[in-house]
XYZ file of C-alpha atoms in Angstrom:
515
model
C -0.108 -0.063 -0.081
C 1.399 3.343 -1.262
C 0.311 6.872 -0.151
C 1.280 9.969 -1.659
C 0.061 13.343 -0.900
C -0.379 15.960 -3.824
C -0.463 19.487 -3.004
C -1.633 22.389 -5.212
C -1.248 25.590 -4.523
C -3.077 28.765 -6.083
C -3.360 32.535 -5.146
C -6.265 32.218 -2.945
C -6.166 28.668 -1.545
C -4.369 25.324 -1.309
C -5.938 21.813 -2.164
C -4.753 18.512 -0.900
C -5.360 15.146 -2.552
C -4.630 12.082 -0.480
C -3.815 9.177 -2.730
C -3.528 5.460 -1.735
C -2.176 3.204 -4.591
C -2.910 5.810 -7.138
C -6.636 6.553 -5.942
C -7.941 9.355 -4.458
C -9.341 8.707 -0.842
C -9.389 12.238 0.629
C -9.639 15.602 -0.903
C -9.031 19.025 1.261
C -9.110 22.665 0.603
C -7.212 25.505 2.977
C -9.064 28.530 1.997
C -7.054 31.961 3.242
C -10.371 33.341 4.565
C -11.286 30.541 6.596
C -11.112 32.234 9.906
C -12.592 29.242 11.973
C -10.768 25.729 11.693
C -11.055 22.722 13.877
C -8.882 23.133 16.691
C -8.210 26.930 16.878
C -8.550 28.320 20.145
C -10.214 31.736 20.881
C -10.717 34.312 23.925
C -14.187 35.079 23.678
C -17.153 36.670 25.638
C -20.179 34.915 26.956
C -23.186 36.612 24.974
C -25.943 34.975 27.167
C -26.467 31.745 28.931
C -30.001 29.827 27.997
C -31.139 27.665 30.796
C -33.674 26.190 28.549
C -31.081 24.541 26.419
C -28.826 24.563 29.380
C -26.157 26.202 27.087
C -24.475 29.600 26.525
C -24.236 31.399 23.284
C -20.625 32.968 22.896
C -19.502 35.805 20.572
C -16.331 34.480 18.850
C -16.492 36.787 16.030
C -18.491 34.926 13.653
C -21.905 36.285 12.412
C -23.760 33.698 14.199
C -22.813 33.367 18.070
C -21.102 29.921 18.516
C -23.167 27.287 20.638
C -21.463 26.288 23.861
C -23.215 23.376 25.908
C -22.995 22.675 29.512
C -21.605 19.138 28.504
C -18.588 20.737 26.794
C -17.620 22.994 29.577
C -15.213 20.410 31.288
C -14.805 19.383 34.666
C -12.113 22.113 35.476
C -14.282 25.003 34.151
C -13.777 27.246 37.445
C -10.040 26.522 37.405
C -9.769 27.837 33.738
C -12.075 30.713 34.517
C -9.795 31.879 37.224
C -6.387 31.527 35.367
C -7.977 33.415 32.469
C -9.037 36.352 34.950
C -5.296 36.395 36.707
C -3.647 36.189 33.271
C -5.659 38.810 31.437
C -4.913 41.261 34.187
C -1.239 40.538 34.205
C -1.136 39.028 37.817
C -0.241 35.716 36.622
C 3.182 35.588 34.497
C 3.872 31.562 35.192
C 1.718 29.649 32.711
C 3.089 26.233 33.671
C 0.536 25.582 36.169
C 2.800 23.518 38.664
C 1.902 26.305 41.334
C -1.340 27.383 40.236
C -4.133 26.451 42.769
C -6.921 24.612 41.322
C -10.658 24.923 41.934
C -13.160 21.926 42.666
C -14.821 20.255 39.405
C -18.024 21.703 38.491
C -21.111 19.413 38.944
C -21.419 17.222 36.029
C -25.428 17.589 35.877
C -25.484 21.131 36.732
C -27.023 24.100 35.179
C -25.302 26.635 32.693
C -26.691 29.608 35.022
C -24.741 28.430 37.901
C -21.084 28.920 36.198
C -21.470 31.251 33.241
C -22.434 34.761 33.390
C -23.124 37.237 30.330
C -19.992 39.302 29.415
C -17.740 36.749 31.068
C -14.411 36.244 29.594
C -13.898 32.463 28.515
C -11.360 30.407 26.345
C -13.040 28.210 23.855
C -11.656 25.740 21.144
C -13.584 25.169 18.051
C -14.768 21.591 17.782
C -17.142 22.065 14.630
C -16.660 24.724 12.173
C -19.949 26.912 10.950
C -22.241 24.722 8.880
C -25.296 25.840 7.062
C -27.173 28.444 8.923
C -25.465 26.992 12.250
C -22.456 28.822 14.046
C -19.328 27.130 15.070
C -19.764 24.509 17.761
C -17.195 25.137 20.574
C -16.061 23.636 24.001
C -14.163 24.926 26.906
C -12.283 21.837 27.557
C -9.054 22.752 25.672
C -6.700 20.502 24.004
C -3.289 21.036 21.824
C -2.587 18.150 19.268
C 0.739 17.150 18.550
C 2.444 14.355 16.609
C 2.472 11.817 19.329
C 0.642 13.510 22.247
C -2.209 15.776 23.066
C -1.754 18.218 25.714
C -5.121 18.734 27.976
C -4.465 21.556 30.278
C -6.008 22.005 33.861
C -6.416 18.020 33.949
C -3.903 14.978 35.517
C -5.033 12.341 33.259
C -2.969 10.081 31.369
C -5.194 8.151 28.404
C -3.887 5.786 25.565
C -5.428 5.491 22.320
C -7.970 2.411 22.222
C -6.707 1.731 18.646
C -3.299 0.485 20.519
C -4.261 -2.998 21.583
C -1.031 -4.507 23.045
C -1.585 -4.007 26.782
C 1.858 -3.937 27.645
C 2.664 -1.399 25.242
C -0.257 0.610 26.818
C 1.580 0.161 30.222
C 4.693 1.018 28.804
C 3.347 4.373 27.125
C 1.323 5.220 30.425
C 4.742 4.911 32.447
C 7.143 7.190 30.189
C 4.293 9.626 29.788
C 3.674 9.802 33.279
C 7.247 10.320 34.149
C 7.560 13.191 31.669
C 4.112 15.016 32.323
C 4.192 18.296 34.078
C 2.059 19.183 36.796
C -1.621 20.738 35.914
C -1.444 18.969 32.418
C -3.215 15.700 31.324
C -1.725 13.899 28.166
C -3.511 11.586 25.645
C -1.299 9.336 23.849
C -1.895 8.887 19.889
C -1.752 5.808 18.123
C 1.191 6.933 16.182
C 2.812 6.961 19.523
C 3.146 3.089 19.589
C 6.395 1.707 20.064
C 8.258 5.335 20.304
C 11.015 6.178 22.736
C 10.875 8.656 25.576
C 12.937 11.137 23.832
C 10.390 11.456 20.714
C 7.344 11.804 23.171
C 9.309 14.370 25.305
C 10.294 16.375 22.247
C 6.641 16.323 21.328
C 5.518 17.065 24.820
C 7.958 20.215 24.873
C 6.724 21.397 21.506
C 2.865 21.417 22.895
C 4.152 23.139 26.166
C 5.759 25.891 24.106
C 2.480 26.419 22.014
C 0.756 26.693 25.406
C 2.896 29.413 26.636
C 2.901 31.181 23.427
C -0.872 31.245 23.544
C -1.165 32.165 27.277
C 1.385 35.390 26.274
C -1.415 36.462 23.770
C -4.064 36.660 26.686
C -2.929 39.620 28.479
C -4.635 42.810 27.026
C -6.066 41.008 24.187
C -9.059 42.278 22.551
C -12.383 40.416 22.755
C -12.978 38.247 20.388
C -9.529 37.141 19.334
C -7.760 34.017 17.974
C -5.123 33.187 20.551
C -3.754 29.722 19.127
C -4.189 28.553 15.392
C -4.445 24.870 14.343
C -1.606 24.177 12.202
C -2.220 24.443 8.590
C -3.993 21.976 6.786
C -0.739 20.305 5.324
C 0.837 20.148 8.434
C -2.439 19.056 10.310
C -3.108 16.080 7.601
C 0.786 15.082 7.982
C 0.479 15.232 11.480
C -2.462 12.971 11.584
C -1.930 10.446 8.808
C 1.927 10.312 7.951
C 3.411 7.041 8.176
C 6.050 5.018 6.708
C 3.653 3.880 3.794
C 4.182 7.433 2.466
C 6.181 7.251 -0.756
C 5.892 10.646 -2.053
C 4.573 14.288 -1.243
C 4.443 16.334 -4.443
C 4.286 20.118 -4.316
C 3.854 22.537 -7.129
C 4.899 25.914 -4.971
C 8.243 26.555 -3.725
C 7.352 28.247 -0.597
C 4.985 25.401 0.250
C 7.584 22.769 -0.460
C 9.916 24.419 1.713
C 7.371 24.399 4.750
C 6.429 20.969 4.285
C 9.759 19.618 3.622
C 10.839 21.487 7.274
C 7.684 19.738 8.913
C 8.369 16.330 7.469
C 11.917 16.856 8.809
C 10.778 17.563 12.206
C 8.417 14.591 12.673
C 10.317 11.880 10.341
C 13.599 13.316 9.490
C 14.439 9.748 7.566
C 11.674 10.386 5.122
C 12.453 13.838 4.350
C 13.504 12.859 0.693
C 9.936 11.936 -0.134
C 9.335 15.495 -0.559
C 9.533 16.906 -4.156
C 8.929 19.861 -5.926
C 6.829 19.740 -8.772
C 8.033 21.847 -11.967
C 6.144 20.889 -15.192
C 3.762 22.725 -17.530
C 1.436 19.806 -17.056
C -0.821 20.733 -14.081
C -0.122 18.593 -10.815
C -3.698 17.212 -10.548
C -3.875 16.412 -13.915
C -0.283 14.637 -14.037
C -1.462 12.342 -11.150
C -5.105 11.818 -12.896
C -6.872 13.448 -9.840
C -9.072 15.914 -12.234
C -10.449 12.984 -13.962
C -11.035 11.200 -10.535
C -12.852 14.279 -9.020
C -15.199 14.526 -12.282
C -15.957 10.663 -11.853
C -16.457 10.629 -7.836
C -18.558 13.835 -6.942
C -21.651 13.390 -8.973
C -24.745 11.629 -8.011
C -24.056 8.544 -9.546
C -20.657 7.145 -8.649
C -19.825 4.150 -10.921
C -17.984 1.118 -9.940
C -16.192 -1.925 -11.131
C -18.301 -4.329 -13.216
C -21.087 -2.088 -14.112
C -22.355 -1.631 -10.763
C -22.705 2.035 -9.627
C -24.117 4.090 -6.289
C -26.468 6.795 -5.998
C -25.999 9.251 -3.401
C -28.853 11.682 -2.261
C -28.642 14.435 0.211
C -31.193 15.558 2.609
C -31.157 18.301 5.515
C -31.348 15.333 8.155
C -29.453 12.467 6.520
C -27.622 11.216 3.508
C -28.834 8.229 1.426
C -26.680 5.852 -0.756
C -28.259 3.194 -2.841
C -26.323 0.298 -4.089
C -27.115 -0.896 -7.666
C -25.730 -4.005 -9.853
C -26.587 -2.325 -12.827
C -27.117 -4.476 -16.157
C -24.432 -7.016 -15.557
C -23.987 -10.657 -15.581
C -20.871 -12.327 -14.486
C -19.767 -15.751 -13.330
C -21.622 -15.942 -9.906
C -23.677 -19.026 -9.714
C -26.407 -17.394 -7.950
C -28.384 -14.460 -7.485
C -26.869 -14.480 -3.637
C -23.166 -14.473 -4.985
C -23.783 -11.706 -7.469
C -25.211 -9.677 -4.207
C -22.505 -10.424 -2.196
C -19.778 -9.584 -4.755
C -21.435 -6.431 -5.604
C -21.962 -5.266 -2.108
C -18.263 -5.791 -1.146
C -17.282 -3.473 -3.945
C -19.807 -1.363 -2.850
C -18.741 -0.923 0.825
C -15.324 -0.306 -0.238
C -16.571 2.593 -2.224
C -18.783 3.757 0.326
C -16.089 3.908 2.819
C -13.989 6.016 0.276
C -16.785 8.299 -0.315
C -17.535 8.811 3.043
C -13.767 10.335 3.624
C -13.499 11.763 -0.037
C -16.679 13.944 0.505
C -16.375 14.444 4.285
C -20.064 13.386 4.716
C -21.158 13.551 8.240
C -24.360 12.857 10.339
C -26.287 9.922 9.498
C -25.644 7.884 6.293
C -28.146 4.896 5.094
C -26.778 2.785 3.175
C -29.336 0.560 1.046
C -27.269 -2.593 -0.017
C -28.620 -5.392 -2.070
C -30.949 -7.875 -0.280
C -29.215 -11.008 0.812
C -30.955 -13.894 2.673
C -27.760 -15.651 4.126
C -26.935 -14.381 7.476
C -23.158 -15.202 7.012
C -23.051 -12.985 4.043
C -24.749 -10.164 5.927
C -22.105 -10.764 8.716
C -19.475 -11.077 5.991
C -20.477 -7.453 4.521
C -20.734 -6.060 7.673
C -17.176 -6.863 8.942
C -15.721 -5.752 5.531
C -17.348 -2.440 5.669
C -15.952 -1.727 9.276
C -12.113 -2.736 8.025
C -12.748 -0.393 5.143
C -13.995 2.368 7.616
C -10.866 1.737 10.223
C -8.544 4.258 8.284
C -11.295 6.939 8.580
C -9.931 9.801 11.096
C -13.375 11.169 11.841
C -15.468 9.331 14.570
C -17.883 6.820 13.463
C -19.963 4.033 14.136
C -21.355 1.206 12.018
C -24.361 -0.471 13.006
C -25.466 -4.149 11.605
C -27.796 -4.603 8.843
C -31.312 -4.418 9.441
C -33.633 -7.284 8.305
C -34.459 -5.129 5.010
C -30.490 -4.700 4.027
C -29.936 -1.323 5.302
C -26.814 -0.349 7.148
C -26.683 2.922 9.231
C -23.679 4.751 9.826
C -23.118 7.681 11.911
C -19.983 9.996 11.409
C -18.623 12.877 13.153
C -19.419 16.026 11.100
C -16.717 18.845 12.058
C -16.578 20.950 8.681
C -19.195 21.369 5.806
C -19.296 18.763 3.150
C -16.949 18.766 0.360
C -18.752 19.552 -2.762
C -17.689 19.779 -6.106
C -20.055 20.745 -9.336
C -19.422 17.693 -11.801
C -21.935 18.526 -14.398
C -21.103 20.721 -17.417
C -22.768 22.953 -19.923
C -24.071 20.438 -22.973
C -21.422 20.490 -25.466
C -23.996 20.061 -28.176
C -25.595 23.404 -27.781
C -28.703 22.459 -25.906
C -30.112 23.800 -22.934
C -29.043 22.577 -19.461
C -26.218 20.553 -18.103
C -24.798 16.976 -18.877
C -22.572 14.579 -17.003
C -19.007 15.928 -17.288
C -17.870 14.762 -20.856
C -14.563 12.860 -19.191
C -16.755 10.184 -17.667
C -17.989 8.908 -21.252
C -14.810 7.226 -21.476
C -15.602 5.152 -18.043
C -19.178 4.543 -19.050
C -17.930 2.957 -22.782
C -15.553 1.085 -21.126
C -18.003 -0.477 -18.218
C -20.282 -1.313 -21.068
C -17.825 -3.144 -23.250
C -16.977 -5.432 -20.427
C -20.274 -6.026 -19.663
C -20.952 -6.822 -23.069
C -18.073 -9.114 -23.481
C -18.903 -10.839 -20.054
C -22.501 -11.513 -21.372
C -20.958 -13.365 -24.265
C -23.170 -11.034 -26.711
C -19.884 -10.272 -28.627
C -19.455 -13.466 -30.511
C -20.076 -11.642 -33.812
C -17.497 -9.069 -33.482
C -17.786 -5.753 -31.889
C -18.193 -2.371 -33.575
C -18.345 1.051 -31.752
C -20.223 3.824 -33.358
C -19.393 7.063 -31.672
C -18.517 10.853 -32.416
C -15.516 11.366 -34.436
C -13.741 13.525 -31.664
C -14.304 10.439 -29.421
C -13.163 8.151 -31.972
C -10.079 9.887 -32.209
C -9.572 9.972 -28.630
C -9.868 6.182 -28.334
C -7.552 5.245 -31.049
C -4.686 7.824 -30.924
C -1.419 7.379 -28.935
C 0.418 4.221 -27.781
C -0.925 2.686 -26.061
C -4.351 3.786 -27.234
C -7.559 3.110 -25.010
C -8.509 0.602 -27.672
C -5.024 -1.094 -27.344
C -5.637 -1.337 -23.703
C -8.855 -3.020 -24.158
C -7.538 -5.391 -26.641
C -4.548 -6.636 -23.978
C -7.317 -6.863 -21.020
C -10.190 -8.535 -23.130
C -8.139 -10.234 -26.030
C -11.045 -8.750 -28.068
C -10.418 -6.181 -31.109
C -13.198 -3.577 -31.187
C -13.570 -1.822 -34.295
C -14.261 2.218 -33.840
C -16.675 3.697 -36.231
C -16.542 7.441 -36.457
C -20.715 8.864 -36.967
C -20.671 12.602 -37.940
C -24.369 12.286 -36.908
C -23.890 11.327 -33.592
C -23.878 14.260 -30.735
C -20.637 14.366 -28.491
C -21.982 12.094 -25.960
C -23.687 9.431 -28.009
C -22.380 6.049 -28.942
C -23.664 2.406 -29.605
C -21.995 -1.033 -29.858
C -23.113 -3.154 -32.748
C -21.950 -6.541 -34.164
C -20.988 -7.167 -37.672
C -24.659 -7.699 -38.916
C -25.659 -4.086 -37.365
C -27.404 -5.542 -34.482
C -27.123 -3.134 -31.271
C -25.368 -4.912 -28.318
C -26.808 -4.088 -25.011
């Protein structure tokens, strides 16, 4: 398994594409005008507590006030408020918390009016970016994420990632962290810390403490609201969270960004610094790595898969619905149940990819093809969970219902990635059509289906527009040559001037249409 990060820079934003064995699995956009990113810490003012919601609305500088629920305050809220008051007035200049007198924890079942008042100063962290008509969701239980550790001020707890399963390794990491952890801070040990030495963990911890100190210095005489700690830029945060030894290349088309990323990789993995490469070519970087084509074929309402199967993805305000279709296909499977299982297994992998790619959150309902065998339903469920393992967003997959539906809940922290893939009709008609670049995929899919169905015994002729015919036959190896190498079947291509750009038909030697 090889992973590559492709970084495209423009004057206003930066796009990041994460590839796994050449296939696009994540797409992110880092915009210069993004004032609220998950992980940012703001010094804000309470606008008003709302007892009916047991929450408060907080002015963080966005057009809509941020929402702070009582359960997101954190047990050490009283200590945090006391700390902010003393730092903002200049009475406290030691930010290490080692001599700071902690207050008692707040009642976990208390009410908002007992702990917060209007116009009170508070430090809050963005946990969900503004989505649709809603303002940001915030928490006053602060945390600062590093490569191996997450620093939690006003806590003394050491937690180990649940994804580390080895009990001895968990105990080792807990002992190491407790030996280096400063008083007044809790630490969460991340999955990538598995097997790391104490020196690497301590280096990460000291970096986090430096960021905490720098943040605290900004509180004194600060205006309200103001950002006192920014999350790392998107490139660094992606690398921090997903970078590992399986990465074989990081390609960047901007020199300034290239040096920034190279410095960060040198910091977290010096032995892999050489995989960061500056891309310098007249061909746009996303086209060179076939990312533009994958975007066009992956973000529409309909998503094609192997062997003619496809997904239909619909969105509503409350949830997302994904329908799995086998398409007009036949295969070597002996029974309908085997066909359903094969298509469902392919669809499960594509559903997991689509959730990450589009960053779909909330409730997702997947309507798989019905299967009668309980063992097949269990196989599908286990396969989907396995495919979802690499998803960094918190999620839960429920077992299939008796109707064949699988429900998934997935954490939504930023707006869904939505890319328009339909284009103006090239035939001059009003309205829009599916991106013409997808036509080659559709032709290839139909050809595979025809060959598998044994309907091609009398030869295959593709009738299509001259432009499409030229594209399929030119170059070496041409698309037609690749078809021949894969299927051992030569396809005659006949340019038809009367056809529109996206029109095509397969026929045999007698002129009979193949379907």
